[in-house]
PDB file of C-alpha atoms in Angstrom:
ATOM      1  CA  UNK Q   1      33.835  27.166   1.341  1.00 45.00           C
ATOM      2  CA  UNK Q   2      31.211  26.617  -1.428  1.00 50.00           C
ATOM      3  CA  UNK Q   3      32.280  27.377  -5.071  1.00 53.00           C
ATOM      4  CA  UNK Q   4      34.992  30.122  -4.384  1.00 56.00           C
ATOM      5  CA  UNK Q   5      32.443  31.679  -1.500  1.00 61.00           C
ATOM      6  CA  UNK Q   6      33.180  31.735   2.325  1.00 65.00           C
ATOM      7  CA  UNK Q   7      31.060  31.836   5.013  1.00 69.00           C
ATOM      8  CA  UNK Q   8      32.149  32.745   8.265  1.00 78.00           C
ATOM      9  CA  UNK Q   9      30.060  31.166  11.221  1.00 80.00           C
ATOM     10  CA  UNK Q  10      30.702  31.261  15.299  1.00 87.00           C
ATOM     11  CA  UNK Q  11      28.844  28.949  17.649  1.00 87.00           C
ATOM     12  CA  UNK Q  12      28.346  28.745  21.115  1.00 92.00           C
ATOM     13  CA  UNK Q  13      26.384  25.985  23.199  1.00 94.00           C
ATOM     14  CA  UNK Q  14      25.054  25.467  27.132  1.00 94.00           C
ATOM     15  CA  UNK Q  15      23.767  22.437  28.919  1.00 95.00           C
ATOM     16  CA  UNK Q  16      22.549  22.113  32.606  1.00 93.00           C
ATOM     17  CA  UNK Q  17      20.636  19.421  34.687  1.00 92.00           C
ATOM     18  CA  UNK Q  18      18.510  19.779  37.273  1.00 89.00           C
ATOM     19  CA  UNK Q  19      17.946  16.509  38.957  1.00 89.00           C
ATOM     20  CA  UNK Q  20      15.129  15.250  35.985  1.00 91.00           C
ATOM     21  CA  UNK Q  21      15.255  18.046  34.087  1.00 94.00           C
ATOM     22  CA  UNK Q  22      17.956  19.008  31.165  1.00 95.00           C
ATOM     23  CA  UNK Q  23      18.651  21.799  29.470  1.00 95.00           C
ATOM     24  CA  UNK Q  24      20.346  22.637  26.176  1.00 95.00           C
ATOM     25  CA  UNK Q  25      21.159  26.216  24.521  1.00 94.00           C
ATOM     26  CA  UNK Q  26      22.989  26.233  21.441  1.00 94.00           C
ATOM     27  CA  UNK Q  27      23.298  29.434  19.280  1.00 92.00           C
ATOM     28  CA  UNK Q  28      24.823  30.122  15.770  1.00 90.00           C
ATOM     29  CA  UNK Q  29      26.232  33.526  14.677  1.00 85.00           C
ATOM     30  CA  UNK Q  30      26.913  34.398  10.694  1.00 80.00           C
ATOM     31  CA  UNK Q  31      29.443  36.933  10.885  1.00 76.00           C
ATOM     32  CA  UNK Q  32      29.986  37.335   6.899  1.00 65.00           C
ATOM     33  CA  UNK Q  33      30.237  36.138   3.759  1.00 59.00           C
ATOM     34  CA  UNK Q  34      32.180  36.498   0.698  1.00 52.00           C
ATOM     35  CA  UNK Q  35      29.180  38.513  -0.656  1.00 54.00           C
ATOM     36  CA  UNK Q  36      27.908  40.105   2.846  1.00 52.00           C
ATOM     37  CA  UNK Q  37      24.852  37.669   2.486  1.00 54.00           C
ATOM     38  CA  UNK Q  38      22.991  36.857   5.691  1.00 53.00           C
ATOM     39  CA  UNK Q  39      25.734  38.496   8.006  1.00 58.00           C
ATOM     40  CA  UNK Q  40      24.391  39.051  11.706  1.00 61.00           C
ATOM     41  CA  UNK Q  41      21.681  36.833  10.563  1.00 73.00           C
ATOM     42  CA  UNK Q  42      21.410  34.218  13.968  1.00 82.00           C
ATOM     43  CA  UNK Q  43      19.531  30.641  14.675  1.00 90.00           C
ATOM     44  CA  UNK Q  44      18.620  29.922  18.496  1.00 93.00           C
ATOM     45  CA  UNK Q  45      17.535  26.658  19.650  1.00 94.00           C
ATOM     46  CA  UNK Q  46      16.245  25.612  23.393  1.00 95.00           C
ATOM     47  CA  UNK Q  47      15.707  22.105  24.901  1.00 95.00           C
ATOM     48  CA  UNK Q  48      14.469  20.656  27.951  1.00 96.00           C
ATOM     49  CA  UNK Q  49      14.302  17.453  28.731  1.00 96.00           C
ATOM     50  CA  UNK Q  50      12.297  16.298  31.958  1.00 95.00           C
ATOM     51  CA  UNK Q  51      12.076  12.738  33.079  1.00 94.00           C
ATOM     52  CA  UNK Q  52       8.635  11.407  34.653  1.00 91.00           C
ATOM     53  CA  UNK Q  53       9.542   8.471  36.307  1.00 86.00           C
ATOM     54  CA  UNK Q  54      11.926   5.421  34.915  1.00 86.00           C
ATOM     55  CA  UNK Q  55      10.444   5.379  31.220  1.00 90.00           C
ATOM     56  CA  UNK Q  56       8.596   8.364  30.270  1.00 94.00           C
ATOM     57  CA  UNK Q  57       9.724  11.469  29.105  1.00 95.00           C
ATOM     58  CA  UNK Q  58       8.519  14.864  28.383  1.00 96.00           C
ATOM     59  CA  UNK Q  59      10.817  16.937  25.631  1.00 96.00           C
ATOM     60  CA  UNK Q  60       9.794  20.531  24.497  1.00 96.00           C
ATOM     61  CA  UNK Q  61      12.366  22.436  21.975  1.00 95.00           C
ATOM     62  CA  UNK Q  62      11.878  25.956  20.928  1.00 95.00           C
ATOM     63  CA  UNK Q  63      14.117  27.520  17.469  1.00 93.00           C
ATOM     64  CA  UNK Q  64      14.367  30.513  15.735  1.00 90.00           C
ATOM     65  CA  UNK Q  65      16.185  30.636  12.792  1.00 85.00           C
ATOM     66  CA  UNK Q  66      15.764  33.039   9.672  1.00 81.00           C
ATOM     67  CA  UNK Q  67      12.587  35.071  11.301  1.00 82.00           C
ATOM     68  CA  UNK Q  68      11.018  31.208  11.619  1.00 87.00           C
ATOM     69  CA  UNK Q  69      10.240  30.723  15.631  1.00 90.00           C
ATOM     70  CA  UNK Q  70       8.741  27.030  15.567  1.00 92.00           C
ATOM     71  CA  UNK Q  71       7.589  25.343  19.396  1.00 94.00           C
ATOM     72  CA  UNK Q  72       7.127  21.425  20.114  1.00 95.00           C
ATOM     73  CA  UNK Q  73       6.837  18.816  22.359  1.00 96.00           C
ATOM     74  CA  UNK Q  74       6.624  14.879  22.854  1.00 96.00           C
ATOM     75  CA  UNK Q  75       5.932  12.797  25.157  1.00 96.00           C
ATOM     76  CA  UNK Q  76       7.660   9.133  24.745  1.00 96.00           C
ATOM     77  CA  UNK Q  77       7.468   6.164  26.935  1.00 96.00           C
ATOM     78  CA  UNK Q  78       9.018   2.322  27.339  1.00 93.00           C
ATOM     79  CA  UNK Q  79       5.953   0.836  28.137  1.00 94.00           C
ATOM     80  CA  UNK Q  80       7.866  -2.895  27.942  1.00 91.00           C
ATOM     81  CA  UNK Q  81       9.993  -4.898  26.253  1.00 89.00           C
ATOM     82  CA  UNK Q  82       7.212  -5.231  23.464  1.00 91.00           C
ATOM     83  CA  UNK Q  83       5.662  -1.822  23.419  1.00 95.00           C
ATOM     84  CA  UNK Q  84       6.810   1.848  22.932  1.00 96.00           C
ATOM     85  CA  UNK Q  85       5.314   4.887  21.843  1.00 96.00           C
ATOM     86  CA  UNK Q  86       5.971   8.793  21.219  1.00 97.00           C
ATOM     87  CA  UNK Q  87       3.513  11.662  21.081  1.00 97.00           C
ATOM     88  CA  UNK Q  88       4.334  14.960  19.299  1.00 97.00           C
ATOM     89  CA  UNK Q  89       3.076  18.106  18.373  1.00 95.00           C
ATOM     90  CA  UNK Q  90       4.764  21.324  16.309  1.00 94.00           C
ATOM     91  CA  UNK Q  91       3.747  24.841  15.096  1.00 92.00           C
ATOM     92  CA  UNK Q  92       5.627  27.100  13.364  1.00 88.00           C
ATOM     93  CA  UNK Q  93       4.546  31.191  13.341  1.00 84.00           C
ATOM     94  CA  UNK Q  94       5.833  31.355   9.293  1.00 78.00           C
ATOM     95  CA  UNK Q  95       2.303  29.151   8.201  1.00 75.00           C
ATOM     96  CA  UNK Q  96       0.430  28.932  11.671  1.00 80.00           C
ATOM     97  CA  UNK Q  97      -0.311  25.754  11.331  1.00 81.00           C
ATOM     98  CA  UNK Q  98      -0.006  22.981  13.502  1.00 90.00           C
ATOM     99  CA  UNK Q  99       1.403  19.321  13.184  1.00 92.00           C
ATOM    100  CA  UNK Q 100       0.354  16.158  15.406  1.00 95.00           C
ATOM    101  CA  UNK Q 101       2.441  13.235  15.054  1.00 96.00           C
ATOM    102  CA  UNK Q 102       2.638   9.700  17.021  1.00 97.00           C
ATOM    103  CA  UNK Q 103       4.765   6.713  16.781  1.00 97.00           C
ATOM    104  CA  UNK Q 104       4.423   2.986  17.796  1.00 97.00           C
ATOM    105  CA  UNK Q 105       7.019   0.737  18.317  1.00 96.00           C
ATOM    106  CA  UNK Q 106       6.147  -3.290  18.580  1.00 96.00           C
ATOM    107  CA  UNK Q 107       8.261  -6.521  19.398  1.00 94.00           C
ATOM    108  CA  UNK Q 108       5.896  -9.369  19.151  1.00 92.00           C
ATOM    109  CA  UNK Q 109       9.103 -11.248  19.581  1.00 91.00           C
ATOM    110  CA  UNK Q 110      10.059 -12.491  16.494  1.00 92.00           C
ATOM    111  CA  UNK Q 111       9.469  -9.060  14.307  1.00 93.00           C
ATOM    112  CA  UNK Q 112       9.805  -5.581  14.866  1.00 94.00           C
ATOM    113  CA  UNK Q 113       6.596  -3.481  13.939  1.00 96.00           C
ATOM    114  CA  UNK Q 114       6.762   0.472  13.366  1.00 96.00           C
ATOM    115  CA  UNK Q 115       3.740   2.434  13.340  1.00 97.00           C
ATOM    116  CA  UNK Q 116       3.626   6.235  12.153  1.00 97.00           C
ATOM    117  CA  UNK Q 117       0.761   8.822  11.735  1.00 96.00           C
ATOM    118  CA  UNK Q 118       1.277  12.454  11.371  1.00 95.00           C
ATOM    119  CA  UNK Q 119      -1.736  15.125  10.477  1.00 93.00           C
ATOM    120  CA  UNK Q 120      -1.493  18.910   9.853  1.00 89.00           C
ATOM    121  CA  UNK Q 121      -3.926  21.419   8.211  1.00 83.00           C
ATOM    122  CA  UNK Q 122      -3.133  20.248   5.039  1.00 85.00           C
ATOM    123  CA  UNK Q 123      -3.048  16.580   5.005  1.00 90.00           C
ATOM    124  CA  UNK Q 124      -2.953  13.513   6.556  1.00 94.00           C
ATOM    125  CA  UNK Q 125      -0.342  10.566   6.293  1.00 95.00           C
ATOM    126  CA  UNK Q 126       0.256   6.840   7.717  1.00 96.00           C
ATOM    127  CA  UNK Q 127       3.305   4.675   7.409  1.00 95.00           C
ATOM    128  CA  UNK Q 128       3.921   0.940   8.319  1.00 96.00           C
ATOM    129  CA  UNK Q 129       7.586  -0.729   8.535  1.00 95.00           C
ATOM    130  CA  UNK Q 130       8.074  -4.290   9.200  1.00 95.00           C
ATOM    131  CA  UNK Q 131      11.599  -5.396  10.366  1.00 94.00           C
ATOM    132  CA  UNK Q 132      13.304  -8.343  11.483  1.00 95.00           C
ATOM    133  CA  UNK Q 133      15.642 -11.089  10.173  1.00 95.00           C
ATOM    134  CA  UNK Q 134      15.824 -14.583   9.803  1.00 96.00           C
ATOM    135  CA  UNK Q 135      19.113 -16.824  10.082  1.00 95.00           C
ATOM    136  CA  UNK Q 136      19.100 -20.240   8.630  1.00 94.00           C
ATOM    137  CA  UNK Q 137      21.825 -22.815  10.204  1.00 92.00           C
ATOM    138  CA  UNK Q 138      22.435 -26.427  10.355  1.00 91.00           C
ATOM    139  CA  UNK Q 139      19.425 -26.907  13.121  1.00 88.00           C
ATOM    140  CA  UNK Q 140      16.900 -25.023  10.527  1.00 92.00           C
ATOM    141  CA  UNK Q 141      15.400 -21.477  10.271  1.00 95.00           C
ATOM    142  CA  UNK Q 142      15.039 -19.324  12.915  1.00 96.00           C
ATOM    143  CA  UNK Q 143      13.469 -15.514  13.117  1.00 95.00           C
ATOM    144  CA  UNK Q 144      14.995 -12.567  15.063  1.00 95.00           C
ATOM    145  CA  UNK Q 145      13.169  -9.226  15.751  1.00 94.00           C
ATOM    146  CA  UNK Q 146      16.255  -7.499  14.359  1.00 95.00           C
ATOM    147  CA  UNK Q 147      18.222  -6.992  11.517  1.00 95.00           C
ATOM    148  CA  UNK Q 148      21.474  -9.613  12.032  1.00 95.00           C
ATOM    149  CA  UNK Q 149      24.737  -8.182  11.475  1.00 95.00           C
ATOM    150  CA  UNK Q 150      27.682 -10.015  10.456  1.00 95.00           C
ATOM    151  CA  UNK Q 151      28.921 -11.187  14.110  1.00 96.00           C
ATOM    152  CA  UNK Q 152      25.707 -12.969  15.640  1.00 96.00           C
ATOM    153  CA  UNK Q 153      24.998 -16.271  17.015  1.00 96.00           C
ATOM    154  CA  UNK Q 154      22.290 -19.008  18.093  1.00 96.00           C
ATOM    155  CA  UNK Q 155      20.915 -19.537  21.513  1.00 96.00           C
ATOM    156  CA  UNK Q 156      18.858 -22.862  22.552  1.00 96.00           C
ATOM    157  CA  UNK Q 157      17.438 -23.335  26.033  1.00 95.00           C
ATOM    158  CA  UNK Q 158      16.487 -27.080  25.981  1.00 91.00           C
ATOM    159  CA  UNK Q 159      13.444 -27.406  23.528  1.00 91.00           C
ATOM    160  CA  UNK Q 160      11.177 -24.533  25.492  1.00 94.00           C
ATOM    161  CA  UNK Q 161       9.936 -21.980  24.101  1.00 94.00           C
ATOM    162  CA  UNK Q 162       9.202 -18.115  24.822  1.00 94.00           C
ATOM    163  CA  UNK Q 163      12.057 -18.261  27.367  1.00 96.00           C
ATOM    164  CA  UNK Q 164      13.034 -14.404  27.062  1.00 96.00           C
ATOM    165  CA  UNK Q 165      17.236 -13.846  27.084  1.00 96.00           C
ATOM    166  CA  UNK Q 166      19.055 -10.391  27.444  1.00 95.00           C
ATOM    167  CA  UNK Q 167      21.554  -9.736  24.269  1.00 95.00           C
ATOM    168  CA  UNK Q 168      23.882  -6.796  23.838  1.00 93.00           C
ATOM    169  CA  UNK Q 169      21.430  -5.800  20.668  1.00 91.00           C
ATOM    170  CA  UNK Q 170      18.463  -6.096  22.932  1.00 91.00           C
ATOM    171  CA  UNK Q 171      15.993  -8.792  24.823  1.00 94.00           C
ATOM    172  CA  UNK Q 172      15.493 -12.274  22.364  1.00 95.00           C
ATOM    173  CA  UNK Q 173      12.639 -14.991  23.132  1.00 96.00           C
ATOM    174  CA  UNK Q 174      12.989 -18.867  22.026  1.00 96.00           C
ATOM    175  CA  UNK Q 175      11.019 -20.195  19.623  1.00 95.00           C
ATOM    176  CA  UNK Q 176       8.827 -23.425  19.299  1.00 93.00           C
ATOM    177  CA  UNK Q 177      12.405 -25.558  19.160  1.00 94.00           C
ATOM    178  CA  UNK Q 178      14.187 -23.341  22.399  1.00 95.00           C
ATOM    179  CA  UNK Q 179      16.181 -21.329  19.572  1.00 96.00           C
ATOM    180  CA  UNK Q 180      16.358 -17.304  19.426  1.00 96.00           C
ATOM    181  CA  UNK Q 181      18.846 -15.521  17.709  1.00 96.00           C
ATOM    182  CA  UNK Q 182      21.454 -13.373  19.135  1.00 96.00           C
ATOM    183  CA  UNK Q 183      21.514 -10.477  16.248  1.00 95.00           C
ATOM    184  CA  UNK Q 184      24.895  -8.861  17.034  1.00 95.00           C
ATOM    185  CA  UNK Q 185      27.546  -9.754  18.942  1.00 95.00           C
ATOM    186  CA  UNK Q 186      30.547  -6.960  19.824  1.00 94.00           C
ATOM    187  CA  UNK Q 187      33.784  -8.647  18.155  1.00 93.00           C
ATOM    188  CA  UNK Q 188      37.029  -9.168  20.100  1.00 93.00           C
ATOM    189  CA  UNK Q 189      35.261  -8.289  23.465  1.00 93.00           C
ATOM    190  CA  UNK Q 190      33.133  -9.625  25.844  1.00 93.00           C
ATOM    191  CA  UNK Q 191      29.509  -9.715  25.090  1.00 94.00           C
ATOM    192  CA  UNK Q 192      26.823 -10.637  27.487  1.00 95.00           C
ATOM    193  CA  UNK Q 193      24.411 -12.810  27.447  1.00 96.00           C
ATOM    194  CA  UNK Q 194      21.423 -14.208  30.142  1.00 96.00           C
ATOM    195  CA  UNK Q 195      18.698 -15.885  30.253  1.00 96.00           C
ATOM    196  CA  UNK Q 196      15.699 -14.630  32.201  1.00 96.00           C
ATOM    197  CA  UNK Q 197      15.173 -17.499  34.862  1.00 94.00           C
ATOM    198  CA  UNK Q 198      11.773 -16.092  36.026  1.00 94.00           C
ATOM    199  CA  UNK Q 199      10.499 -16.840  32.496  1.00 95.00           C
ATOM    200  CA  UNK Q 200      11.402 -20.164  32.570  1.00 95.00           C
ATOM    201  CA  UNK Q 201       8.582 -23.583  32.784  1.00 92.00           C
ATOM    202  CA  UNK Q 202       8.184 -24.203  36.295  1.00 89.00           C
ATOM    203  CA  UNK Q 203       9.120 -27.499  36.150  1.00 90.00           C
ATOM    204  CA  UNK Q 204      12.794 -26.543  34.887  1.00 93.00           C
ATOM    205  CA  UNK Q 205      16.181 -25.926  36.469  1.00 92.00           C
ATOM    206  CA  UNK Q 206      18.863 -24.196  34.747  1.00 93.00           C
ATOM    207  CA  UNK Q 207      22.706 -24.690  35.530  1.00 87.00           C
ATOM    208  CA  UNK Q 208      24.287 -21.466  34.697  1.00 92.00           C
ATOM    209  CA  UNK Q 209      21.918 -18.937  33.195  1.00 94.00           C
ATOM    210  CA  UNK Q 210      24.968 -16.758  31.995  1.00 95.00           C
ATOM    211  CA  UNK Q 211      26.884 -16.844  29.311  1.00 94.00           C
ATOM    212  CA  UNK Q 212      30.308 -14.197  28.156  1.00 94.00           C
ATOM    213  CA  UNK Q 213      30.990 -14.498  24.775  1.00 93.00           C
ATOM    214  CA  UNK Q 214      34.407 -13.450  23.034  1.00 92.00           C
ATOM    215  CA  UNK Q 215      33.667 -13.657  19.292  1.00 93.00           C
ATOM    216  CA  UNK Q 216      35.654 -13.251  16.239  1.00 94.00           C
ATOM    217  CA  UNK Q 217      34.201 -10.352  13.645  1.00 94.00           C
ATOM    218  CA  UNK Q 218      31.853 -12.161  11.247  1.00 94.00           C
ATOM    219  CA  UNK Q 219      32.094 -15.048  13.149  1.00 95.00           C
ATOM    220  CA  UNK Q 220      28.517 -17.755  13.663  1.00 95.00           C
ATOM    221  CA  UNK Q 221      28.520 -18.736  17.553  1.00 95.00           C
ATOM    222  CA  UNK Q 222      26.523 -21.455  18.727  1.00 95.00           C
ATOM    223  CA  UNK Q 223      25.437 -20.440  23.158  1.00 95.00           C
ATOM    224  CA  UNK Q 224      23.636 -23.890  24.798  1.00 95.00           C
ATOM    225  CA  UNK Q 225      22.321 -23.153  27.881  1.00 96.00           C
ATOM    226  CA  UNK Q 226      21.833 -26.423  30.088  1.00 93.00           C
ATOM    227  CA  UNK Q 227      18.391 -26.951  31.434  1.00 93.00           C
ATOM    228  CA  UNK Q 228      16.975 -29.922  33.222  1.00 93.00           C
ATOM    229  CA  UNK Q 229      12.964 -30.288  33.863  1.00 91.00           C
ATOM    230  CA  UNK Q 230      12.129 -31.603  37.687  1.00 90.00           C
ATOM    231  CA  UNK Q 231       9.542 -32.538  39.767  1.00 89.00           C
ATOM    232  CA  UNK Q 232       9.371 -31.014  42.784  1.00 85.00           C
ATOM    233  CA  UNK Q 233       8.124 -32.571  46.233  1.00 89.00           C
ATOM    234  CA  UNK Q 234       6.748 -31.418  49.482  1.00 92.00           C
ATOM    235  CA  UNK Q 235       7.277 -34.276  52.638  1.00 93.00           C
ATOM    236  CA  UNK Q 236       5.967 -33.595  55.390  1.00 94.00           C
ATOM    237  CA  UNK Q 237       7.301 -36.169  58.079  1.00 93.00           C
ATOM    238  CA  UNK Q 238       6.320 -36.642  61.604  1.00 94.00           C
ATOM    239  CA  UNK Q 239       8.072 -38.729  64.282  1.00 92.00           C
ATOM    240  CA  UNK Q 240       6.540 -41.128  66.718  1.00 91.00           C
ATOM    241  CA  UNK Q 241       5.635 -37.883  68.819  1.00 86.00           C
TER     242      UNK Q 241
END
């Protein structure tokens, strides 16, 4: 209802997988209006999804709505922990012109970096976004690769840094004093967090890489994980044969 007018609208959606490949139908119907503006008039949109391999994906989407048909696909990928990316391209039959667009996401561990290009016949643009946050507590200042919400906390492991631990936001690394913040923590449940033995100093033992966390909403939470460093020897020892 939209100053005294009605619109009457029916929709009507489909989804099917096929092992790595998804499907979506969804189709909207404008049966009348208080006027008889637009009735019969009806949008279509297609997607399929397809899956190559654990972290790519291919996505193509096909509309029609108000005599506009407009075709796309992107291609996106994890690469890492520190590197992401998506490649796109659009055209629409109302202008025939074509768009090319990419994205780059970075995590150079203490910052999140955003990169953005897109280019049609007409122009050209670029965009940059910088993102991160930085928590200051009673052991000094500390960056984070994510915004911090109001229920976060402070991992140390020893004094080492770029030891990499799994958060329920996403993966953290230590700085130069063995501190990374944990940017969000769920409140009044359980929330996870590990650290990533393999990334570890060689020369270091850990007692109990895992941590559950129960923490209050907007509550500060201080996680010490115990390391020791060793030295590790080989003997070799041979008996009077």
């Amino acid at each position: 209802l939209n100053s005294g007018q009605s619109n009457q609208r029916v929709y009507g959606s489909w989804g099917k997988s096929f092992g790595d490949v998804s499907a979506s139908l969804n189709v909207e119907q404008n049966v009348g209006s208080a006027h008889g503006q637009d009735q019969g008039a009806m949008s279509v949109y297609l997607n399929v999804s397809m899956a190559l391999g654990s972290s790519r994906q291919l996505r193509s989407y096909a509309s029609h709505r108000d005599k506009t048909l407009t075709l796309g696909s992107s291609l996106s990928e994890h690469v890492s922990d520190s590197l992401s990316y998506r490649l796109g391209v659009e055209g629409t039959n109302e202008d025939r012109s074509t768009r090319l667009n990419a994205d780059i996401g970075l995590l150079p561990r203490y910052t999140q970096i955003n990169l953005g290009f897109s280019h049609d016949d007409s122009s050209t643009h670029a965009i940059g976004q910088l993102r991160g946050g930085i928590a200051v507590h009673e052991g000094g200042v500390t960056l984070s690769p994510y915004p911090i919400q109001e229920t976060f906390g402070i991992a140390s492991v020893g004094a080492f840094p770029g030891v990499k631990i799994s958060t329920p936001y996403g993966p953290a690394w230590t700085d130069s004093k063995g501190r990374a913040v944990i940017a969000s923590l769920p409140a009044y449940s359980p929330g996870r967090v590990e650290v990533v033995t393999k990334t570890l100093p060689r020369q270091v033992d850990i007692q109990n890489g895992f941590k559950q966390v129960q923490a209050g909403r907007g509550s500060f939470n201080k996680i010490d994980f115990e390391v020791v460093q060793v030295r590790r020897l080989l003997l070799q020892i041979k008996d009077e044969q």
